[in-house]
mmCIF file of C-alpha atoms and ligand atoms in Angstrom:
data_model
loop_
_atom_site.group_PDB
_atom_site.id
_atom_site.type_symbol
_atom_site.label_atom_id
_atom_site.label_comp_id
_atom_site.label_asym_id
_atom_site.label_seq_id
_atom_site.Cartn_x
_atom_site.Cartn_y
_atom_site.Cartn_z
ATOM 1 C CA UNK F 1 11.097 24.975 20.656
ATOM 2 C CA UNK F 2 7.605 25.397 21.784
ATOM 3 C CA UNK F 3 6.463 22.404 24.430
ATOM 4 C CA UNK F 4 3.644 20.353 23.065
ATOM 5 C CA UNK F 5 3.006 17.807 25.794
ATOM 6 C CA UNK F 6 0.526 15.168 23.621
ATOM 7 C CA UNK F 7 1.591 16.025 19.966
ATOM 8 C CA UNK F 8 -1.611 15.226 18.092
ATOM 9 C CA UNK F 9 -0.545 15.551 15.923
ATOM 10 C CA UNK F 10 8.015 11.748 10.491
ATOM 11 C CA UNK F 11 16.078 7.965 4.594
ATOM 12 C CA UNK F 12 24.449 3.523 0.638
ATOM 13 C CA UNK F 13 27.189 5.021 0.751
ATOM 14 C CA UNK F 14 27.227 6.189 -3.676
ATOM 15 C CA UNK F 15 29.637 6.823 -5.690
ATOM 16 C CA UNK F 16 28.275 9.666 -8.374
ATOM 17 C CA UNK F 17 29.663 11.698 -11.287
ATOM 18 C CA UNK F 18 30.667 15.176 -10.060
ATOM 19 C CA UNK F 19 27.642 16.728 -12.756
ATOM 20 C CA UNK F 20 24.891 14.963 -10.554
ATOM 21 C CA UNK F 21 26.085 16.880 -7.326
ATOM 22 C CA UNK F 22 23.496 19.579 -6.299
ATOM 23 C CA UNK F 23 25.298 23.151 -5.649
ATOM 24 C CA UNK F 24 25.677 23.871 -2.057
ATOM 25 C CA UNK F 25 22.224 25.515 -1.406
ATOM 26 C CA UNK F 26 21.926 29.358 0.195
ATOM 27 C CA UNK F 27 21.131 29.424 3.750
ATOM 28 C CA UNK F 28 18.225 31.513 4.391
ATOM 29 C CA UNK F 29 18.456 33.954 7.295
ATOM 30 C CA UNK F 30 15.927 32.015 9.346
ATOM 31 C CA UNK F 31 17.161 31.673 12.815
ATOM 32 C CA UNK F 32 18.501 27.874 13.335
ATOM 33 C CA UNK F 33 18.383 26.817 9.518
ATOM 34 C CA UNK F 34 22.355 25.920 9.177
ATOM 35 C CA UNK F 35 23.938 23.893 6.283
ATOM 36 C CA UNK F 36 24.580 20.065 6.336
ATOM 37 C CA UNK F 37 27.099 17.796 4.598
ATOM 38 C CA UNK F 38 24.972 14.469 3.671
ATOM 39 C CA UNK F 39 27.766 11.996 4.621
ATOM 40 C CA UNK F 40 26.100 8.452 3.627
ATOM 41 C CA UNK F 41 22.896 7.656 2.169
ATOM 42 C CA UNK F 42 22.391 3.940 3.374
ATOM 43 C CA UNK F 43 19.001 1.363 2.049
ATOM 44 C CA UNK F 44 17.741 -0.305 4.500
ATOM 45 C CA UNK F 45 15.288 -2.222 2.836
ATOM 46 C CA UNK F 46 12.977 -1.683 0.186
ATOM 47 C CA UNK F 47 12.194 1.887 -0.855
ATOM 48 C CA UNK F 48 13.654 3.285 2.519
ATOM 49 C CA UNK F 49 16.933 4.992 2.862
ATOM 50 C CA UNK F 50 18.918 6.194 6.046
ATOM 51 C CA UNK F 51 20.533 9.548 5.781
ATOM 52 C CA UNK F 52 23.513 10.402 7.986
ATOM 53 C CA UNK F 53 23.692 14.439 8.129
ATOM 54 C CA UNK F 54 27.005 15.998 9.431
ATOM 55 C CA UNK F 55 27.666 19.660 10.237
ATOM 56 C CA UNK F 56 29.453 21.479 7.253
ATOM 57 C CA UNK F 57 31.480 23.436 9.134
ATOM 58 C CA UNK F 58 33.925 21.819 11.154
ATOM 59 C CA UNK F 59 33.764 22.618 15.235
ATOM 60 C CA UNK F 60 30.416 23.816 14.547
ATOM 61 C CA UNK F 61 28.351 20.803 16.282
ATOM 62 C CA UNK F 62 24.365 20.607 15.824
ATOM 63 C CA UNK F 63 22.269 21.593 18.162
ATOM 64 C CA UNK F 64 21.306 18.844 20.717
ATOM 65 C CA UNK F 65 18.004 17.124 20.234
ATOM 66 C CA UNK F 66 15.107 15.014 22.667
ATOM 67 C CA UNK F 67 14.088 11.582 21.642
ATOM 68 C CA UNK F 68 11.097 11.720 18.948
ATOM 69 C CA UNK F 69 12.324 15.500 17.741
ATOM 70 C CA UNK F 70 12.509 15.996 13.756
ATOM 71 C CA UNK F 71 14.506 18.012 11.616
ATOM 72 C CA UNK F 72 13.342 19.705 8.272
ATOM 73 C CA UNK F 73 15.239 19.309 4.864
ATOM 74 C CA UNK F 74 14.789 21.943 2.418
ATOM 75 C CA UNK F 75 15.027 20.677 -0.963
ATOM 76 C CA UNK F 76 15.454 21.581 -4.716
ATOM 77 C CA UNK F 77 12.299 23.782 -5.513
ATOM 78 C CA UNK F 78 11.263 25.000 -2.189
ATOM 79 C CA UNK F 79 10.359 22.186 -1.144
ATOM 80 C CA UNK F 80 10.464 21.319 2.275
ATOM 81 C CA UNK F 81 9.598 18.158 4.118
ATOM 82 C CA UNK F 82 10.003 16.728 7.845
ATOM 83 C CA UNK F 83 11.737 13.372 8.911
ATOM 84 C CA UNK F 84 12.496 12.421 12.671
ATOM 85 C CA UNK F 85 15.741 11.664 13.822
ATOM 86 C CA UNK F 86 16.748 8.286 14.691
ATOM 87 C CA UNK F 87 19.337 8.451 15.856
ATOM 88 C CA UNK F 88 20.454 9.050 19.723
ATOM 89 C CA UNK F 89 19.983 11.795 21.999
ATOM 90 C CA UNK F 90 23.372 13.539 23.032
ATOM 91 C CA UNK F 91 24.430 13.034 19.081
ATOM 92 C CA UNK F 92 25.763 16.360 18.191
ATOM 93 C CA UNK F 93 28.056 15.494 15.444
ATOM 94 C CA UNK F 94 25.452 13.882 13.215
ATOM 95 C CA UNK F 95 21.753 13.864 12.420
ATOM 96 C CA UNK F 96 19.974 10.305 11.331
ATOM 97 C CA UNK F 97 16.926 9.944 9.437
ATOM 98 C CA UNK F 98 14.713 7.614 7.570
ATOM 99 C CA UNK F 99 13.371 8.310 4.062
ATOM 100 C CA UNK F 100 10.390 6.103 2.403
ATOM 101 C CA UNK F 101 10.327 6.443 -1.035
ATOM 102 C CA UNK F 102 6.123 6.808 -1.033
ATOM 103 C CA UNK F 103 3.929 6.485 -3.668
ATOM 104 C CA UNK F 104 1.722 9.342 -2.518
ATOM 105 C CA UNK F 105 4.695 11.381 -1.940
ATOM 106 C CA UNK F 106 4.079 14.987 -2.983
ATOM 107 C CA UNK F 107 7.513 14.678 -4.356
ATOM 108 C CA UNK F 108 9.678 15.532 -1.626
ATOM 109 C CA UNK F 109 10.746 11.946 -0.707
ATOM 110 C CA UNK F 110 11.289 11.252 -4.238
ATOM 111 C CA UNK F 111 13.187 13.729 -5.014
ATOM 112 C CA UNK F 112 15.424 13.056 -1.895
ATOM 113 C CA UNK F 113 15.123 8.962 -3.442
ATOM 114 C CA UNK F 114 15.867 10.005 -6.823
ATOM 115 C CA UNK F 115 18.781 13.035 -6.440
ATOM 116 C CA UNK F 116 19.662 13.341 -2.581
ATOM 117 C CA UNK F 117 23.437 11.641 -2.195
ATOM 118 C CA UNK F 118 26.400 11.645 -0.004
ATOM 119 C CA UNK F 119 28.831 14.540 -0.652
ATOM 120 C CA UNK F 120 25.632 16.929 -1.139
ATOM 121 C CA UNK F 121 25.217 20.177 1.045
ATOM 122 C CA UNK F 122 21.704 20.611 2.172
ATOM 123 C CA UNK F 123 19.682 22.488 4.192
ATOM 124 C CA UNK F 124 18.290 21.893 7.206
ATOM 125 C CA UNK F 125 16.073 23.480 10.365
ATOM 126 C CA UNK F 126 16.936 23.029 14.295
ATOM 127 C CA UNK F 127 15.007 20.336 15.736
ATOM 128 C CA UNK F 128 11.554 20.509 16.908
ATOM 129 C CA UNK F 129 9.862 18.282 19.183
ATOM 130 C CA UNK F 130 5.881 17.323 19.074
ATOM 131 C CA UNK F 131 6.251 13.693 20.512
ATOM 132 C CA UNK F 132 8.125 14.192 23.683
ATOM 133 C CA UNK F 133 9.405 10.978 26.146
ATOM 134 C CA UNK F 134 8.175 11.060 29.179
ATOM 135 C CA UNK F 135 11.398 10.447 31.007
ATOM 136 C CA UNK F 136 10.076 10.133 34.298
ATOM 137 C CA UNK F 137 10.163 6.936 36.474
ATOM 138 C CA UNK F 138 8.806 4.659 37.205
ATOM 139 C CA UNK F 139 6.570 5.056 34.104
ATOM 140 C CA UNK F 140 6.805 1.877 31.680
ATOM 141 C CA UNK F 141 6.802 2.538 28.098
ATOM 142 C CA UNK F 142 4.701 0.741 25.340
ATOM 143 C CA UNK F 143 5.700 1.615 21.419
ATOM 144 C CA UNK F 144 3.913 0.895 18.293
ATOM 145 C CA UNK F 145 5.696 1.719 14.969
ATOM 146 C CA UNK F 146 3.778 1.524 11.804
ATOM 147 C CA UNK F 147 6.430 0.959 8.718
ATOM 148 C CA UNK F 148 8.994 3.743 8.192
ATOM 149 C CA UNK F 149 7.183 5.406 11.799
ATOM 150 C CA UNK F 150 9.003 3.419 13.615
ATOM 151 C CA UNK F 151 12.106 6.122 13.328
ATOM 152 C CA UNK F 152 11.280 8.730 16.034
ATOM 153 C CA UNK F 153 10.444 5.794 18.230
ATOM 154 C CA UNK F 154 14.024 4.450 17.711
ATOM 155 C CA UNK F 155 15.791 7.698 18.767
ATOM 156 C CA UNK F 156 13.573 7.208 22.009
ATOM 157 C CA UNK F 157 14.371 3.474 22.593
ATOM 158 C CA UNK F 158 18.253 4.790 22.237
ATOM 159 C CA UNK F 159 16.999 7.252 24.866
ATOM 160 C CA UNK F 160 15.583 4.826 27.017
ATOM 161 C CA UNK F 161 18.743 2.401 26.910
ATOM 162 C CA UNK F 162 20.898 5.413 27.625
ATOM 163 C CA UNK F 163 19.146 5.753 30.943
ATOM 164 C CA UNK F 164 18.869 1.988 31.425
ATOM 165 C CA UNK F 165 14.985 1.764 31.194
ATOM 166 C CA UNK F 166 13.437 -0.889 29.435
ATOM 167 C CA UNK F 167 10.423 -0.872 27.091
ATOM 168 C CA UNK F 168 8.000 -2.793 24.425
ATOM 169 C CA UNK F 169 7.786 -2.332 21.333
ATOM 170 C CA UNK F 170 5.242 -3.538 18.602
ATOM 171 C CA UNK F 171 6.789 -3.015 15.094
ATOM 172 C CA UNK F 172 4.145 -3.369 12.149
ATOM 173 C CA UNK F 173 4.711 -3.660 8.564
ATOM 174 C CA UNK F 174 3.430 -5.268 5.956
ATOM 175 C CA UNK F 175 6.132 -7.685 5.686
ATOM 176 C CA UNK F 176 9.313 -8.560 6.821
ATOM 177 C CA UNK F 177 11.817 -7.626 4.029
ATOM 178 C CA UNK F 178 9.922 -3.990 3.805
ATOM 179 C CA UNK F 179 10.154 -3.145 7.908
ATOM 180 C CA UNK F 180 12.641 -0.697 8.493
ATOM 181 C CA UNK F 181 15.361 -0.709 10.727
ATOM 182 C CA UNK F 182 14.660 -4.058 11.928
ATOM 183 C CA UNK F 183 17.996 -5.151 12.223
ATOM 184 C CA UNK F 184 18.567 -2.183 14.880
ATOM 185 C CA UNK F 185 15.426 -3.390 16.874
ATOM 186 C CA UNK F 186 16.824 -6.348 17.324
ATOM 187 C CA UNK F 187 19.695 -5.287 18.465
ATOM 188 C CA UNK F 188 18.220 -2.966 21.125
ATOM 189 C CA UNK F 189 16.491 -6.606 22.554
ATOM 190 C CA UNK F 190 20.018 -6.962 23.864
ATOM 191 C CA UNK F 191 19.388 -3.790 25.939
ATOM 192 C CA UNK F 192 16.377 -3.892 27.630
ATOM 193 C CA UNK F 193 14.283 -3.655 25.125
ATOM 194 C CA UNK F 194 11.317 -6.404 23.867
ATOM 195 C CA UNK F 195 9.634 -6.573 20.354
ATOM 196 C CA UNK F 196 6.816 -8.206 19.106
ATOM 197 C CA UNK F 197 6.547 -7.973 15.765
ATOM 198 C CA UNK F 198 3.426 -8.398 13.132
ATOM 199 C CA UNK F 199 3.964 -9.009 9.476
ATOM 200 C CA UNK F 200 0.864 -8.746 7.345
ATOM 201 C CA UNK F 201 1.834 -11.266 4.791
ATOM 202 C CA UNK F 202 3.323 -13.476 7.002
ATOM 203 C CA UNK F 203 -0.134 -12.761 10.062
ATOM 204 C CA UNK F 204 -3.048 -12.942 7.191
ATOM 205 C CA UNK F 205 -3.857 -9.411 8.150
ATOM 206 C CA UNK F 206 -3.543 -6.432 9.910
ATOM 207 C CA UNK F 207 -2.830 -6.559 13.721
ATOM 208 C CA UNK F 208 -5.192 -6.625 16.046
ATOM 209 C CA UNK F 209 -3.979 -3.712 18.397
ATOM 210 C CA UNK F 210 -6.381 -4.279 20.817
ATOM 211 C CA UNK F 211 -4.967 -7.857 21.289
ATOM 212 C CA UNK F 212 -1.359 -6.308 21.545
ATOM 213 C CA UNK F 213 -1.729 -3.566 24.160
ATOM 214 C CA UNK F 214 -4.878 -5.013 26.770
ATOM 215 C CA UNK F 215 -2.037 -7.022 28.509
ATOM 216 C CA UNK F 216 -0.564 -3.330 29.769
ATOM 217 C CA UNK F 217 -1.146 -1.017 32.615
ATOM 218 C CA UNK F 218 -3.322 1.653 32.608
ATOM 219 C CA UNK F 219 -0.463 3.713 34.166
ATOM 220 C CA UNK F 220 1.864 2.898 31.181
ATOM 221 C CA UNK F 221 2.623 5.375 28.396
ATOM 222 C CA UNK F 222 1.512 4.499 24.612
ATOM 223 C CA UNK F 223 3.279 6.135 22.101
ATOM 224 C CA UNK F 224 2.442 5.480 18.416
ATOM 225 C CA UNK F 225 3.548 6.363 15.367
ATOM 226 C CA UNK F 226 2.278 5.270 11.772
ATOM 227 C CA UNK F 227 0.089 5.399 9.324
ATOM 228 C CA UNK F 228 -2.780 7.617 9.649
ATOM 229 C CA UNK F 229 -5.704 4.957 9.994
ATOM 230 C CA UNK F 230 -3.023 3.232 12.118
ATOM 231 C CA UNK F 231 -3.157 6.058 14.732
ATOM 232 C CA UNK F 232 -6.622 6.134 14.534
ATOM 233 C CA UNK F 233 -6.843 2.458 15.238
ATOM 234 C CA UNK F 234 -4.455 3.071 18.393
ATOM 235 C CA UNK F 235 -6.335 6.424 19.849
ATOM 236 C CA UNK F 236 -9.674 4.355 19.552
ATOM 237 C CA UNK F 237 -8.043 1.326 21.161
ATOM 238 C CA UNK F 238 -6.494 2.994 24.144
ATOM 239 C CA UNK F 239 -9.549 4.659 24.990
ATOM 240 C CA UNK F 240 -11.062 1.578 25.102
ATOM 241 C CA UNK F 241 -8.833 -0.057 27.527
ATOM 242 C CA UNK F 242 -8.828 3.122 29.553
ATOM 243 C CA UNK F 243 -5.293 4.509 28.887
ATOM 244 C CA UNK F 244 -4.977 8.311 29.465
ATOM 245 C CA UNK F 245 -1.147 8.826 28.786
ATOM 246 C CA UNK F 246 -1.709 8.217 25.084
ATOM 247 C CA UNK F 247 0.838 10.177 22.187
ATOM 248 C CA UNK F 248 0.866 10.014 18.499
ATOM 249 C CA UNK F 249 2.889 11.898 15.772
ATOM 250 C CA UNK F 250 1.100 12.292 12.522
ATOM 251 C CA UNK F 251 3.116 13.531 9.970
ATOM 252 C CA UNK F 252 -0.100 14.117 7.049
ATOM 253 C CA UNK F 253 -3.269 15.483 8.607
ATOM 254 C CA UNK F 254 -5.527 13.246 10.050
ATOM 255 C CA UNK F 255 -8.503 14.573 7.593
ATOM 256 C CA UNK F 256 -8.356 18.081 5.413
ATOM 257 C CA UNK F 257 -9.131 21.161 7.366
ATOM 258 C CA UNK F 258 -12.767 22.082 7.188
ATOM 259 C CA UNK F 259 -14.479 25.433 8.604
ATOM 260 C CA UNK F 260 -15.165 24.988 11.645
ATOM 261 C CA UNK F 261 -16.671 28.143 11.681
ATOM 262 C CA UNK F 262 -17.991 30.555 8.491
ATOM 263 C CA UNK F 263 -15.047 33.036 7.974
ATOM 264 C CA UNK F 264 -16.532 36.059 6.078
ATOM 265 C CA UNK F 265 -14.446 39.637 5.609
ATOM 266 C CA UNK F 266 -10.796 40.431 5.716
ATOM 267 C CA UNK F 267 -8.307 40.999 8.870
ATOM 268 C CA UNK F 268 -5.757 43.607 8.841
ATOM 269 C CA UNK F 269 -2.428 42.002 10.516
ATOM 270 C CA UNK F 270 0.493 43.498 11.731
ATOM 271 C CA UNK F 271 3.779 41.420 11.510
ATOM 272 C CA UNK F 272 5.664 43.264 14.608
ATOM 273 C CA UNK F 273 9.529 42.349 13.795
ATOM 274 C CA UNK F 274 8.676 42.939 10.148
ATOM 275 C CA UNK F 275 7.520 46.467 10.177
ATOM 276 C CA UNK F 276 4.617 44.745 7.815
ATOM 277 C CA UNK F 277 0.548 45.225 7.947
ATOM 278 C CA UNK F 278 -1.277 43.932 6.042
ATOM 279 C CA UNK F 279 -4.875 42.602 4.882
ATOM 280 C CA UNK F 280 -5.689 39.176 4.828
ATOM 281 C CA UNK F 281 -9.591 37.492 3.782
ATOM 282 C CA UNK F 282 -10.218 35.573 7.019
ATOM 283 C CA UNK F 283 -11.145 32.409 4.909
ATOM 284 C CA UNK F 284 -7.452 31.843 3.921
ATOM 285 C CA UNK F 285 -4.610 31.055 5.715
ATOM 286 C CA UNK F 286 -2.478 33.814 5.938
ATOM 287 C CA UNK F 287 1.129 32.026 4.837
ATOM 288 C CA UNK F 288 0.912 32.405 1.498
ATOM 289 C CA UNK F 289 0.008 36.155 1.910
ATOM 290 C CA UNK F 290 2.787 36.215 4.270
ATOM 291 C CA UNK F 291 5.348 34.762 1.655
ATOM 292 C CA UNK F 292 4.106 36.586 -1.521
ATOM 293 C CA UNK F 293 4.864 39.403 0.769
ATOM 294 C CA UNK F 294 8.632 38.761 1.190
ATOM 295 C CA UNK F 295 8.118 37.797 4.746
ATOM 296 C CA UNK F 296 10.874 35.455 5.965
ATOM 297 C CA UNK F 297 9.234 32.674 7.724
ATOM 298 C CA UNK F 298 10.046 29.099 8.523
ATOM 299 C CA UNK F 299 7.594 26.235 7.273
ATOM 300 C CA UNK F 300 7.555 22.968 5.677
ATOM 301 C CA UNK F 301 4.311 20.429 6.196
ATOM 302 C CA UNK F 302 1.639 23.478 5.159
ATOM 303 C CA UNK F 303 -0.683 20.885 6.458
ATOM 304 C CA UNK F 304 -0.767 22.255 10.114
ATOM 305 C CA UNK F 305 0.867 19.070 11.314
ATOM 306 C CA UNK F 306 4.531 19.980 11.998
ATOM 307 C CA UNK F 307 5.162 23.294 13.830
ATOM 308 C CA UNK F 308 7.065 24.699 12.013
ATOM 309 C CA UNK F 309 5.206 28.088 10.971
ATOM 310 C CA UNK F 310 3.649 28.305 14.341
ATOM 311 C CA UNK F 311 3.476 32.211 15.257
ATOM 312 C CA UNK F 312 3.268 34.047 18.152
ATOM 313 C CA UNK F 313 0.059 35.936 18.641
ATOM 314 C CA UNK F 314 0.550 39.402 20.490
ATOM 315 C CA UNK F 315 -3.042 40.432 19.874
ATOM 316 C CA UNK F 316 -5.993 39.479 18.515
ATOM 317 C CA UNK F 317 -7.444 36.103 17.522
ATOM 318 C CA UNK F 318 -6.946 33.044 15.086
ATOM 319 C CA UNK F 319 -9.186 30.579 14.105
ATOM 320 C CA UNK F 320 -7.405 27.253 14.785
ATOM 321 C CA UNK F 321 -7.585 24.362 12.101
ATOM 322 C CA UNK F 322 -4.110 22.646 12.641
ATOM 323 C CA UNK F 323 -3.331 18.931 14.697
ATOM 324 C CA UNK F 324 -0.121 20.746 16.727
ATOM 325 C CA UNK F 325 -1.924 22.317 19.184
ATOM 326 C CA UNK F 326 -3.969 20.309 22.130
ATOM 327 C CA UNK F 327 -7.380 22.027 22.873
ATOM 328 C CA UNK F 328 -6.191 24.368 26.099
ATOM 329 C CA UNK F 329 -3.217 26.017 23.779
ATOM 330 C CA UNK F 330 -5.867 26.900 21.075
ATOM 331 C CA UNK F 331 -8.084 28.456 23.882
ATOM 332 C CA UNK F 332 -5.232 30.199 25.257
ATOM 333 C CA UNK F 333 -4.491 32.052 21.894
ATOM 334 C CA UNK F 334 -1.208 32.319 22.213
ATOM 335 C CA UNK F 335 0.184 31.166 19.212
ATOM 336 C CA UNK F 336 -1.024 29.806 15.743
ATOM 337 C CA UNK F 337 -0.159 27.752 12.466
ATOM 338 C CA UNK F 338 -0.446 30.312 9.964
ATOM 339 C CA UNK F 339 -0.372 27.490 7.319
ATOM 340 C CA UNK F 340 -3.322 26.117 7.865
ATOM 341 C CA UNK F 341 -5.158 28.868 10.531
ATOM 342 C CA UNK F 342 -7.462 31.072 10.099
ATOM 343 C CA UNK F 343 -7.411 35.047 11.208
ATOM 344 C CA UNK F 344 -11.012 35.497 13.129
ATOM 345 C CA UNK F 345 -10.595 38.643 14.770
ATOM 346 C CA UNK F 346 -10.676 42.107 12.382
ATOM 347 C CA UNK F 347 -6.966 42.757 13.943
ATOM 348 C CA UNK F 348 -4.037 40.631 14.468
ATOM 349 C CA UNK F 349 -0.445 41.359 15.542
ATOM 350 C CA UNK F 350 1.608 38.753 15.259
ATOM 351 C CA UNK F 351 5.434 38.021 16.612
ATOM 352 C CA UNK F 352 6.814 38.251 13.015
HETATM 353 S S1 FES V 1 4.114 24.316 8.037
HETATM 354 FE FE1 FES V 1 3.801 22.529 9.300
HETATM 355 S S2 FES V 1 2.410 23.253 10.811
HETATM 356 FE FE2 FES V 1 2.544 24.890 9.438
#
């Protein structure tokens, strides 16, 4: 797992006929993609499901995870989609996660909604973290959870608890019956833990986040994850009110990538570990020519949001469009999301 400090950056038990099971899927050779047995597909309130992943090999425990990490799920068609883990730290006999059935799902969600049940094989990436904890006393912690966001924030309120710090929380959601995980917020209130919460329908409105976070400390940490005008609501706010340690997780891009800079010609990239060159127009991202190519290589957002197709860079370099990267690790040129990224150098060799 690459370190991202500020990520700038996402789920009932059923009975089914045995023709509705999906086949146990092929496990690419991608290092860390592994199998899972989908053990219980829970709703937790409307349109949002908790699914409880367990390895399919017996003594063959997941790999651990941080607070805030996320796992991808590759699904029926290629498909593959991100959801954070909400489960606690130290859990290496099961992964947790949240699914919202959304209406502008690109259908990964709704297939996992629609098809997705317990007994299934399915699978699934190591974790990757881009909305670290800061662990580190005496630092007080100050969460706001937007809907079915509020899952990687529960994994790091079970973190928090486990090391018997406390922490506030400010769950948002347009009403009651449609926040998520509610009940297990509530419970953590027993641990440490305080929530405020704001209900649209119940408030008149949206929340006024300003409001909510002005009676912190500047030395706190904000963490906030949500919607995306949400997160743009909370970056605006805490500059405002003069908070520097400020982290989001977006899991759609904030806006679509536009040129930053004119891109004209083509770039001739070598993939090192694949014994592949290539030529690649320097307007394009270069996954797709990497895939038609027979290149194996993990991704899942292609949005430049998650990590998970970030590359190495041995030479050359890339023109950076995605939200993973803070400002210094583009400069540095060390490594790039080929989904979204841009080759702006006329050679490239890349760790691939
Ligand atoms: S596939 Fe998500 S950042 Fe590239």
């Amino acid at each position: 797992m690459t370190p991202h400090p500020v990520a700038q950056n996402h789920t009932t038990e059923l009975l089914i006929s045995s023709d509705q099971r999906l086949p146990i899927s092929p496990v690419a050779p991608q290092s860390g993609r592994r199998t899972a047995l989908v053990k219980a597909v829970n709703t937790v309130c409307s349109g949002v499901v908790s699914i409880e992943l367990c390895p399919a090999a017996e003594g063959e425990p997941f790999p651990a995870f941080e607070a805030g990490a996320h796992i991808d799920l590759h699904l029926q068609g290629g498909m593959v989609r991100s959801y954070s883990l909400h489960n606690a730290p130290g859990e290496s006999n099961r992964y947790v996660i949240g699914v919202l059935n959304d209406s502008a799902s690109r259908g990964g969600s709704r297939w996992i909604h629609e098809h997705l049940r317990a007994g299934d094989h399915i699978p699934i990436s190591s974790p990757r973290n881009l909305f670290a904890l800061n662990e580190q006393q005496p630092a007080h912690s100050v969460f706001v959870a937007g809907g079915i966001g509020v899952t990687p924030i529960l994994s790091m309120l079970r973190r928090l608890v486990q090391l018997g710090r406390g922490a506030h929380v400010i769950l948002c959601a347009r009403s009651r019956g449609g926040a998520p995980f509610l009940d297990e917020l509530t419970q953590l209130t027993n641990q440490g833990i305080t929530l405020h919460t704001h209900f649209d329908d119940e408030a008149g409105g949206p929340p006024s986040l300003r409001s909510l976070l002005m009676e912190h400390q500047q030395h706190d940490h904000f963490y906030c994850c949500g919607p995306s005008p949400m997160l743009t609501n909370f970056e605006s706010t805490c500059a405002e009110l003069g908070f520097a340690n400020v982290h989001v997780e977006r899991f759609k891009a904030d806006q679509p990538a536009s040129p930053k800079m004119a891109l004209t010609g083509s770039c001739i990239v070598e993939l090192r570990k694949s014994g592949v060159t290539m030529e690649i127009p320097k307007n394009k991202p270069a996954l797709q020519a990497f895939l038609d190519a027979g290149v194996d290589i993990e991704f899942s957002c292609e949005e430049g949001v998650c990590g998970a197709c970030e590359t190495r860079i041995l030479e050359g370099e890339a023109e950076h469009r995605d939200s993973v990267l803070s400002g210094a690790q583009k400069a540095a040129q060390k490594s790039m999301m080929v989904c979204v990224s841009r080759c702006r150098s006329d050679r490239m060799v890349l760790d691939l």
